[in-house]
Structures are given as C-alpha cells and as structure tokens.
mmCIF file of C-alpha atoms in Angstrom:
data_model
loop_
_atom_site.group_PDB
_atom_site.id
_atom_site.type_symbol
_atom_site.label_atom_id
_atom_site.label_comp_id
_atom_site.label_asym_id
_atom_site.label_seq_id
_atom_site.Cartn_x
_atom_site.Cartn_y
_atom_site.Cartn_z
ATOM 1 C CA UNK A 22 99.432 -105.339 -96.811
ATOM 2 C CA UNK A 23 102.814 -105.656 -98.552
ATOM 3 C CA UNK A 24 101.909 -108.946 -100.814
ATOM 4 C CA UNK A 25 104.774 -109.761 -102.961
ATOM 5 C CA UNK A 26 108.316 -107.295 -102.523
ATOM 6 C CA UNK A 27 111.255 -107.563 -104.831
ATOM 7 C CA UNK A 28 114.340 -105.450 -104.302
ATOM 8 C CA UNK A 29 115.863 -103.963 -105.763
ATOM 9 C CA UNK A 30 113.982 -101.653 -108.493
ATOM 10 C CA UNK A 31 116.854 -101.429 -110.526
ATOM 11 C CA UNK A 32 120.290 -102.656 -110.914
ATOM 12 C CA UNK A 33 123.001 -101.709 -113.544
ATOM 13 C CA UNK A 34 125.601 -104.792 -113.984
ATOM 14 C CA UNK A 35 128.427 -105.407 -115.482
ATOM 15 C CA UNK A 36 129.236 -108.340 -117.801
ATOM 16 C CA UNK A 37 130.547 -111.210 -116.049
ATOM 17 C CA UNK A 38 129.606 -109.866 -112.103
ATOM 18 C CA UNK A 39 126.768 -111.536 -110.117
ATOM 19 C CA UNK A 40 123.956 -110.557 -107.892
ATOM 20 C CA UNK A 41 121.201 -111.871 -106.284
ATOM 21 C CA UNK A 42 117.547 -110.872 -106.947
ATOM 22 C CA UNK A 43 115.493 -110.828 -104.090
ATOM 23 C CA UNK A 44 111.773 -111.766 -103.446
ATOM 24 C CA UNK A 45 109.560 -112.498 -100.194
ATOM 25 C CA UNK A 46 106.081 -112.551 -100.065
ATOM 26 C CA UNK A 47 103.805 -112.627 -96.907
ATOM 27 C CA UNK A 48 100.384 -114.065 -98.333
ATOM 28 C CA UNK A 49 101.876 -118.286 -96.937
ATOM 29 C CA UNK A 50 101.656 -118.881 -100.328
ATOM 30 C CA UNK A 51 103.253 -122.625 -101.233
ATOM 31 C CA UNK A 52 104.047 -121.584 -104.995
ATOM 32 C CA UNK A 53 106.259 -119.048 -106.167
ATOM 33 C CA UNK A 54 108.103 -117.836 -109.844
ATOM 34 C CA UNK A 55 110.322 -115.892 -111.352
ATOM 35 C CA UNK A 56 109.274 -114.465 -114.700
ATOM 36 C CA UNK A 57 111.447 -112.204 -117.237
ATOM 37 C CA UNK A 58 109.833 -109.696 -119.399
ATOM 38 C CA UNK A 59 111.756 -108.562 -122.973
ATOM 39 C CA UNK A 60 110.194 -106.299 -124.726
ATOM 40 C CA UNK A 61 107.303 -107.059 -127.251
ATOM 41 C CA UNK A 62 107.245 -110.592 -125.549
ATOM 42 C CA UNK A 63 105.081 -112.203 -122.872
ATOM 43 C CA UNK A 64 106.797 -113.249 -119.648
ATOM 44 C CA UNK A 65 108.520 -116.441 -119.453
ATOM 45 C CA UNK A 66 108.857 -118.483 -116.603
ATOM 46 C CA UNK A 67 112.493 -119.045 -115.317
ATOM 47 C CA UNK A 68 112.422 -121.115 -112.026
ATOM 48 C CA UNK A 69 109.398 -121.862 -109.927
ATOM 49 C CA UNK A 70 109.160 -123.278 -106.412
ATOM 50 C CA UNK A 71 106.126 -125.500 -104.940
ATOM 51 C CA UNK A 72 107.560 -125.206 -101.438
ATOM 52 C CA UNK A 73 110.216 -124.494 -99.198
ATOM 53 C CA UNK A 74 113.041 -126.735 -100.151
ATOM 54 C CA UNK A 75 111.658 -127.608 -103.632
ATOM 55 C CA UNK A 76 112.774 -125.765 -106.429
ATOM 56 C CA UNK A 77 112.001 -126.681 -110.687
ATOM 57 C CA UNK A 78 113.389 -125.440 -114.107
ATOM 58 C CA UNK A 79 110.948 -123.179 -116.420
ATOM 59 C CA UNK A 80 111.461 -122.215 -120.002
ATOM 60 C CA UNK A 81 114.170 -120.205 -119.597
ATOM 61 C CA UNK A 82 116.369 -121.079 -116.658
ATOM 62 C CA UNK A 83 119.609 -121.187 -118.404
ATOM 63 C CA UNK A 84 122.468 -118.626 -116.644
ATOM 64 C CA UNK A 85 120.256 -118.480 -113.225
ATOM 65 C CA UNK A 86 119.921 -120.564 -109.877
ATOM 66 C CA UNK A 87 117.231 -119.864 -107.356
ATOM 67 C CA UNK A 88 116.761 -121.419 -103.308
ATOM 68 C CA UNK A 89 113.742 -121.615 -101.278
ATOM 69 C CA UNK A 90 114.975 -122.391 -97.786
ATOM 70 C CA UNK A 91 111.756 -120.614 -96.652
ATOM 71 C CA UNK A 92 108.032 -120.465 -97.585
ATOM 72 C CA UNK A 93 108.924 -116.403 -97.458
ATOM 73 C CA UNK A 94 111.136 -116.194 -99.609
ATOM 74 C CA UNK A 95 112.664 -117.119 -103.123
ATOM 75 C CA UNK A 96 115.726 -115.157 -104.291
ATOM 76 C CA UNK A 97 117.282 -115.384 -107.959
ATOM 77 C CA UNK A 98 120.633 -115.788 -108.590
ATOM 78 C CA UNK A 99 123.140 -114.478 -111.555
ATOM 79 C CA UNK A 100 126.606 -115.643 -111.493
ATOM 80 C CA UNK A 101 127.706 -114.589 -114.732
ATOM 81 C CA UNK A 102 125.964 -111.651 -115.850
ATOM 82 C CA UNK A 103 125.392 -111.393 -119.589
ATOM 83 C CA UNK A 104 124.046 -109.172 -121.638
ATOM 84 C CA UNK A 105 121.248 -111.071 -122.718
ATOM 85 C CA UNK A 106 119.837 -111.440 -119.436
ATOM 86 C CA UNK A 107 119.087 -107.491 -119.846
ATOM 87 C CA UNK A 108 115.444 -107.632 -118.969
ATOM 88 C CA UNK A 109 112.617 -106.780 -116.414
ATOM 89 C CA UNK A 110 111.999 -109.748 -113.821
ATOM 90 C CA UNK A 111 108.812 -110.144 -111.874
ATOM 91 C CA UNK A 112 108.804 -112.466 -108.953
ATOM 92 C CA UNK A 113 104.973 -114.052 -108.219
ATOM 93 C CA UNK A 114 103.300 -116.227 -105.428
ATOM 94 C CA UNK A 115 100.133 -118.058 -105.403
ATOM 95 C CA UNK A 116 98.620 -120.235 -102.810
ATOM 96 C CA UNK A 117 98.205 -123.059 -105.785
ATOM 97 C CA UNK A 118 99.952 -123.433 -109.096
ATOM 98 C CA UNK A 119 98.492 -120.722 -111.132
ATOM 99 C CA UNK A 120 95.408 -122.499 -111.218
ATOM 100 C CA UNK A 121 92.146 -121.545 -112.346
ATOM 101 C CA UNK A 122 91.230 -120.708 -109.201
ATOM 102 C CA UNK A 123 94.439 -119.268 -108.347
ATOM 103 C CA UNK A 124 95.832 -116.303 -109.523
ATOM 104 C CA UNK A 125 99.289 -115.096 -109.622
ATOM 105 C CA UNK A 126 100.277 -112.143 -107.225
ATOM 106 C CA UNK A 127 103.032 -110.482 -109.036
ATOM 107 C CA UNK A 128 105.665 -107.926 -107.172
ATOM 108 C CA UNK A 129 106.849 -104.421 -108.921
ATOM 109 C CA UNK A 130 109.935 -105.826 -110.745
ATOM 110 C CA UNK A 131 113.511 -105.342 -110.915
ATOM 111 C CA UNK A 132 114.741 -103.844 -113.960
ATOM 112 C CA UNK A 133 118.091 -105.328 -114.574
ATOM 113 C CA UNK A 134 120.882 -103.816 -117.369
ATOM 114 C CA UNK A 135 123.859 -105.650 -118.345
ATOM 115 C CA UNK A 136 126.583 -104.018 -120.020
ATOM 116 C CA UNK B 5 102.758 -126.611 -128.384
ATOM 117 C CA UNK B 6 100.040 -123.706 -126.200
ATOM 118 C CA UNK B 7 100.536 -120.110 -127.164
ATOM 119 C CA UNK B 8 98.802 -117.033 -126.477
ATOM 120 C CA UNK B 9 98.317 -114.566 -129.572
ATOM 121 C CA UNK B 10 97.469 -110.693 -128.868
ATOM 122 C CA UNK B 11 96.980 -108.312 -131.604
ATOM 123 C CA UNK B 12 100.189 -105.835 -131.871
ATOM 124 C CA UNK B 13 99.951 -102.341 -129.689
ATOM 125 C CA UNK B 14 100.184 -99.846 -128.725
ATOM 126 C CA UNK B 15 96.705 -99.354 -129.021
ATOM 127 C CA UNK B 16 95.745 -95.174 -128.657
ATOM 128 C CA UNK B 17 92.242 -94.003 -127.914
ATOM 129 C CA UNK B 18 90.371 -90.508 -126.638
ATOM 130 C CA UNK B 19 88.544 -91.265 -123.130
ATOM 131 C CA UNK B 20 85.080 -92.678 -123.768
ATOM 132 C CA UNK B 21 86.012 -94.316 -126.870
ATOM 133 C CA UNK B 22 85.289 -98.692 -126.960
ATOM 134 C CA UNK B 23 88.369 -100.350 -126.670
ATOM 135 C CA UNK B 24 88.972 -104.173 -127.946
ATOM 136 C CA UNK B 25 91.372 -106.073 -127.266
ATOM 137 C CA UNK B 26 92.123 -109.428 -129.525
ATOM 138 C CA UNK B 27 93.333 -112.016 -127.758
ATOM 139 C CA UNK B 28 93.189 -115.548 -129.440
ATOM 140 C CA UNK B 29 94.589 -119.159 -128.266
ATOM 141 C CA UNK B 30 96.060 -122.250 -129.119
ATOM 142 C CA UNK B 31 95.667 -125.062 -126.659
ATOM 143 C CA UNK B 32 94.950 -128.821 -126.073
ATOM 144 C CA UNK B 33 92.472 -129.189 -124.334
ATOM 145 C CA UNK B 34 89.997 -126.903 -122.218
ATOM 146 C CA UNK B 35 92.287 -123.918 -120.869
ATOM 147 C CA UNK B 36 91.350 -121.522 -117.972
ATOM 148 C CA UNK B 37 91.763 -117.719 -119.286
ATOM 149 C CA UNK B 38 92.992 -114.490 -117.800
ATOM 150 C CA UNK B 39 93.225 -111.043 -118.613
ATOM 151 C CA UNK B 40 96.096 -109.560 -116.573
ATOM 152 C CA UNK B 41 96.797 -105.577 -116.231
ATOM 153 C CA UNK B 42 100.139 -104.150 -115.447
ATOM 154 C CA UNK B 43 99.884 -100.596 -114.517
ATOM 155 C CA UNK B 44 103.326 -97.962 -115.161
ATOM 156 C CA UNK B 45 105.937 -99.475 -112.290
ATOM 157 C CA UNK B 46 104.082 -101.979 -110.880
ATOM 158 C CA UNK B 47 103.744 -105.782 -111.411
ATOM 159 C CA UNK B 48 100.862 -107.139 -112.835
ATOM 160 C CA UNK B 49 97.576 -108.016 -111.624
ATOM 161 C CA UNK B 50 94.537 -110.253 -112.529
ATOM 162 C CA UNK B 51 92.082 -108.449 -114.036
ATOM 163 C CA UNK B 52 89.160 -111.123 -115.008
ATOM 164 C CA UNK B 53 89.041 -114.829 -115.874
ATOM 165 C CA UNK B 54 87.248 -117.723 -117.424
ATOM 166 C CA UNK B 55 87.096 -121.012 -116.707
ATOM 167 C CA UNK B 56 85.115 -122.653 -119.149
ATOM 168 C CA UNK B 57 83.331 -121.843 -122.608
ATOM 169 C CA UNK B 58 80.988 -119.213 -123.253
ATOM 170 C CA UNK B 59 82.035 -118.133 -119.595
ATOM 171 C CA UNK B 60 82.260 -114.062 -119.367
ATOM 172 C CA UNK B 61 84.931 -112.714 -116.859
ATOM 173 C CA UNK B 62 84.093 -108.962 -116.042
ATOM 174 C CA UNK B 63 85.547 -106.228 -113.972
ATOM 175 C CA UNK B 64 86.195 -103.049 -113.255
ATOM 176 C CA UNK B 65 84.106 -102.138 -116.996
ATOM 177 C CA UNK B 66 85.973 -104.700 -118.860
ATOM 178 C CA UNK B 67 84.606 -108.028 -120.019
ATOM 179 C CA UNK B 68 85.882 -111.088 -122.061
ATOM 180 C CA UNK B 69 84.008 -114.084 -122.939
ATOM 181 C CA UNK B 70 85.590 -117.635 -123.878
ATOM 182 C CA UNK B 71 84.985 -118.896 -127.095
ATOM 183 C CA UNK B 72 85.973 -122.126 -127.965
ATOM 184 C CA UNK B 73 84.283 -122.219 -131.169
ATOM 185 C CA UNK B 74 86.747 -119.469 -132.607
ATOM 186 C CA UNK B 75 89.530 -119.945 -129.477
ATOM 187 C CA UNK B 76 89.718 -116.636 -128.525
ATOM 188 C CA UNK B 77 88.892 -114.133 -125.369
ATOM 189 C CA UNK B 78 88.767 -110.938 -126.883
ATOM 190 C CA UNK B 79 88.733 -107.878 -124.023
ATOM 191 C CA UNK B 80 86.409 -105.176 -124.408
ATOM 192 C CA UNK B 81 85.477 -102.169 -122.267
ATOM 193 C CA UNK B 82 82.716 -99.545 -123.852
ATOM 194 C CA UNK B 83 83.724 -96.384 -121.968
ATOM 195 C CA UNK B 84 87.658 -96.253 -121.173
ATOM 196 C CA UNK B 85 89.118 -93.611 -119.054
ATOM 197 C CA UNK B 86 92.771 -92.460 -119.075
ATOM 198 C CA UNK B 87 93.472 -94.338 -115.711
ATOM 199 C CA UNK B 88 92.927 -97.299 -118.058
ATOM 200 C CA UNK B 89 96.131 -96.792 -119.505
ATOM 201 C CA UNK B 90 98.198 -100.066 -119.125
ATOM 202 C CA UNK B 91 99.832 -102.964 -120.938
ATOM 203 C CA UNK B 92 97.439 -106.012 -120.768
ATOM 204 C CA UNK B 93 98.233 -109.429 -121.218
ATOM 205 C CA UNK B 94 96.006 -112.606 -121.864
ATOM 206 C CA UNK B 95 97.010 -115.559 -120.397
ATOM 207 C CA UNK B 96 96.127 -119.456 -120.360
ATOM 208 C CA UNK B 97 96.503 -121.975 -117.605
ATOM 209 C CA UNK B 98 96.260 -125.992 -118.764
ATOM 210 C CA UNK B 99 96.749 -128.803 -116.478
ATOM 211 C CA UNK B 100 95.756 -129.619 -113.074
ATOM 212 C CA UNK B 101 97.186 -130.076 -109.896
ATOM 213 C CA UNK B 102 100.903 -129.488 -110.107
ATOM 214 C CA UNK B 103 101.610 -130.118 -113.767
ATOM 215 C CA UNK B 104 99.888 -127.007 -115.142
ATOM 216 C CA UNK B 105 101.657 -124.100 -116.421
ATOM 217 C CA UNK B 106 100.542 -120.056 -117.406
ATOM 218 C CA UNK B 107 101.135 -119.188 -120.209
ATOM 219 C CA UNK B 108 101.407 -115.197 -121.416
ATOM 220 C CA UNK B 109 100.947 -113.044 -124.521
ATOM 221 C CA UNK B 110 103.395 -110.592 -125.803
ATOM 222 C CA UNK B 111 100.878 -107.377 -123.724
ATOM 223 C CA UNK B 112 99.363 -104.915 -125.726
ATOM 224 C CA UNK B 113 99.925 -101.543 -124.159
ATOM 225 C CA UNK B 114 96.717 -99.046 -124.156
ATOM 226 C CA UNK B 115 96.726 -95.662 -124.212
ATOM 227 C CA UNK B 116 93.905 -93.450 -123.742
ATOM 228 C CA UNK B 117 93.975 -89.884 -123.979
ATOM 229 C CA UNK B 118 92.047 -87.010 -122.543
#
C-alpha cells in the first residue's frame, strides 16, 4: 500500500548544481503536484500535471521544470540550484483535481538545502 | 484574490485539554473546506471536510463546521491526546472541473503534552 513515494528524504546542494526530485504514485491517479513548504507559510503549488503528457505552471514555478511521460510518475527538476529554493517539497496525486470530492494524497517530502 | 488565514502557533496544551483551532477564509464564491494533518516526517493527510455551509466535517475527535455567515471553519477537538501532536493546515478548493485550485494556510503546529 505504498500511495505516493518521493525520494529522496533529503538532499544537500550546492549553488548552481541540479538534481531531479522524484515522485511515483500507484493509486492511477490522473492529477498530480508538486508543492513547496517554507516555513511559517502554507504550501504553494509549483507545477501540476492532469495526465501523462500534460504538464501546467502553479504559483511558483519559476527555477523548476517537471515531465509526466507516465501516469506513475512526475519528477521535478532543478537546473540551477539557488538558495532560495531551500525548502521542503511534497509531491501529491488525486484521482480528480483536488476537488471536493477529491482529496490530495501527499508523499513524505524531500527536504532540500541549498548552500 | 482566495486566501486561507490560521491563527499563529505553536499552539501547547496538557492531554485532555479542548483545543481550537481558528481558521478563517476569503473566497468568491462557495468554497469546499479541508482540515489537513501532517504528522512529524510524513506528508500530509486529509483530516475532515466541508462542502457546503453549516456542513460539519468530523473525524478522528475533531470537528469543524462551515460558516459562511462569519467565513470561517474553526477546528475543535474536546479531549486531545499527545498523539495529536501535528501541524494542521486549513485549506479551500474553488472551481470545478479542471479550473479549480487548493489553496493552504500557513499550519499551525499543536503540541500537547502529557
């Protein structure tokens, strides 16, 4: 019953280097997000996907890029690491778009440090 | 534009003790609401919901009911216990079909103490 995984837990960059957050989520859910979390702040929404193939900006999406080749799976990309993208990021599924109806699985986060 | 305002944490209580948790909105329209609970090292997780006014979502002890009339969904549980401790975050979904979006409060971390 592994519902949504992101790997890894943590991750220490460096300013400038890249890496690739990953997600995958076995539920055959259609949507799927990336959230950040900063401290004292709510989670904002960086990228969201409605589908393999079919990816859309959020409120934050500057400084990332994200694919969805598969229904599976929905990895987040850095390129240039900055410190400002220091945060905790949550990856989430849901079989329809955070509906009423439709809640938001979340996975256990990856807390990222850029320095 | 929507925003989701939760009074300021962390909130500390002894076990037993009534907790509340403010939660108030701002929104066009009729939003659904959510209380979600994130646990030490793990994402979060729905906790309750409402989809319309004077709806109550409830479990696990905790309640919340929608008022429109003062736009808020405060949480409340009357007997907490230290596995309560969490950060919770109130939440508000507008739209329909695939032009909605969630929208989250800052979390309000709970602690409750033996």
């Amino acid at each position: 019953n592994a519902g949504v995984t992101q790997t890894p837990k943590f991750r220490i960059l460096k300013i400038g280097q890249s890496m690739t957050l990953q997600c995958t989520q076995d539920m055959n859910h259609n949507y799927m997000y990336w959230y950040r979390q900063d401290p004292g702040m709510g989670l904002k929404l960086i990228y969201y996907s409605v589908g393999a193939g079919i990816t859309d900006k959020g409120e934050v999406p500057n400084g990332y890029n994200v694919s969805r080749s598969t229904t599976e799976d929905f990895p987040l990309r850095l390129e240039l690491a900055a410190p400002s993208q220091t945060s905790v990021y949550f990856c989430a599924s849901s079989y329809n778009r955070g509906s009423r109806n439709s809640p938001l699985h979340f996975g256990n986060g990856t807390r990222l440090t850029v320095t | 534009g929507n925003s989701v305002t939760q009074m300021e944490g962390p909130v500390t209580l002894s076990e037993e003790a009534f907790l509340t948790i403010n939660c108030t909105y701002t929104a066009t329209g009729y939003p659904s609401l959510f209380w979600y609970v994130q646990y030490p090292g793990e994402g979060l997780q729905l906790l309750l919901k409402a989809t319309k006014a004077d709806d109550k979502g409830s479990n696990k002890g905790f309640e919340a009911t929608y008022r429109k009339e003062t736009t808020s969904f405060h949480l409340e549980k009357g007997s907490v216990q230290v596995s309560d401790s969490a950060v919770y975050f109130c939440a508000l979904y507008e739209g329909s079909g695939n032009t909605g979006k969630l929208i989250f409060g800052q979390g309000t971390t709970l602690q409750v103490k033996p």
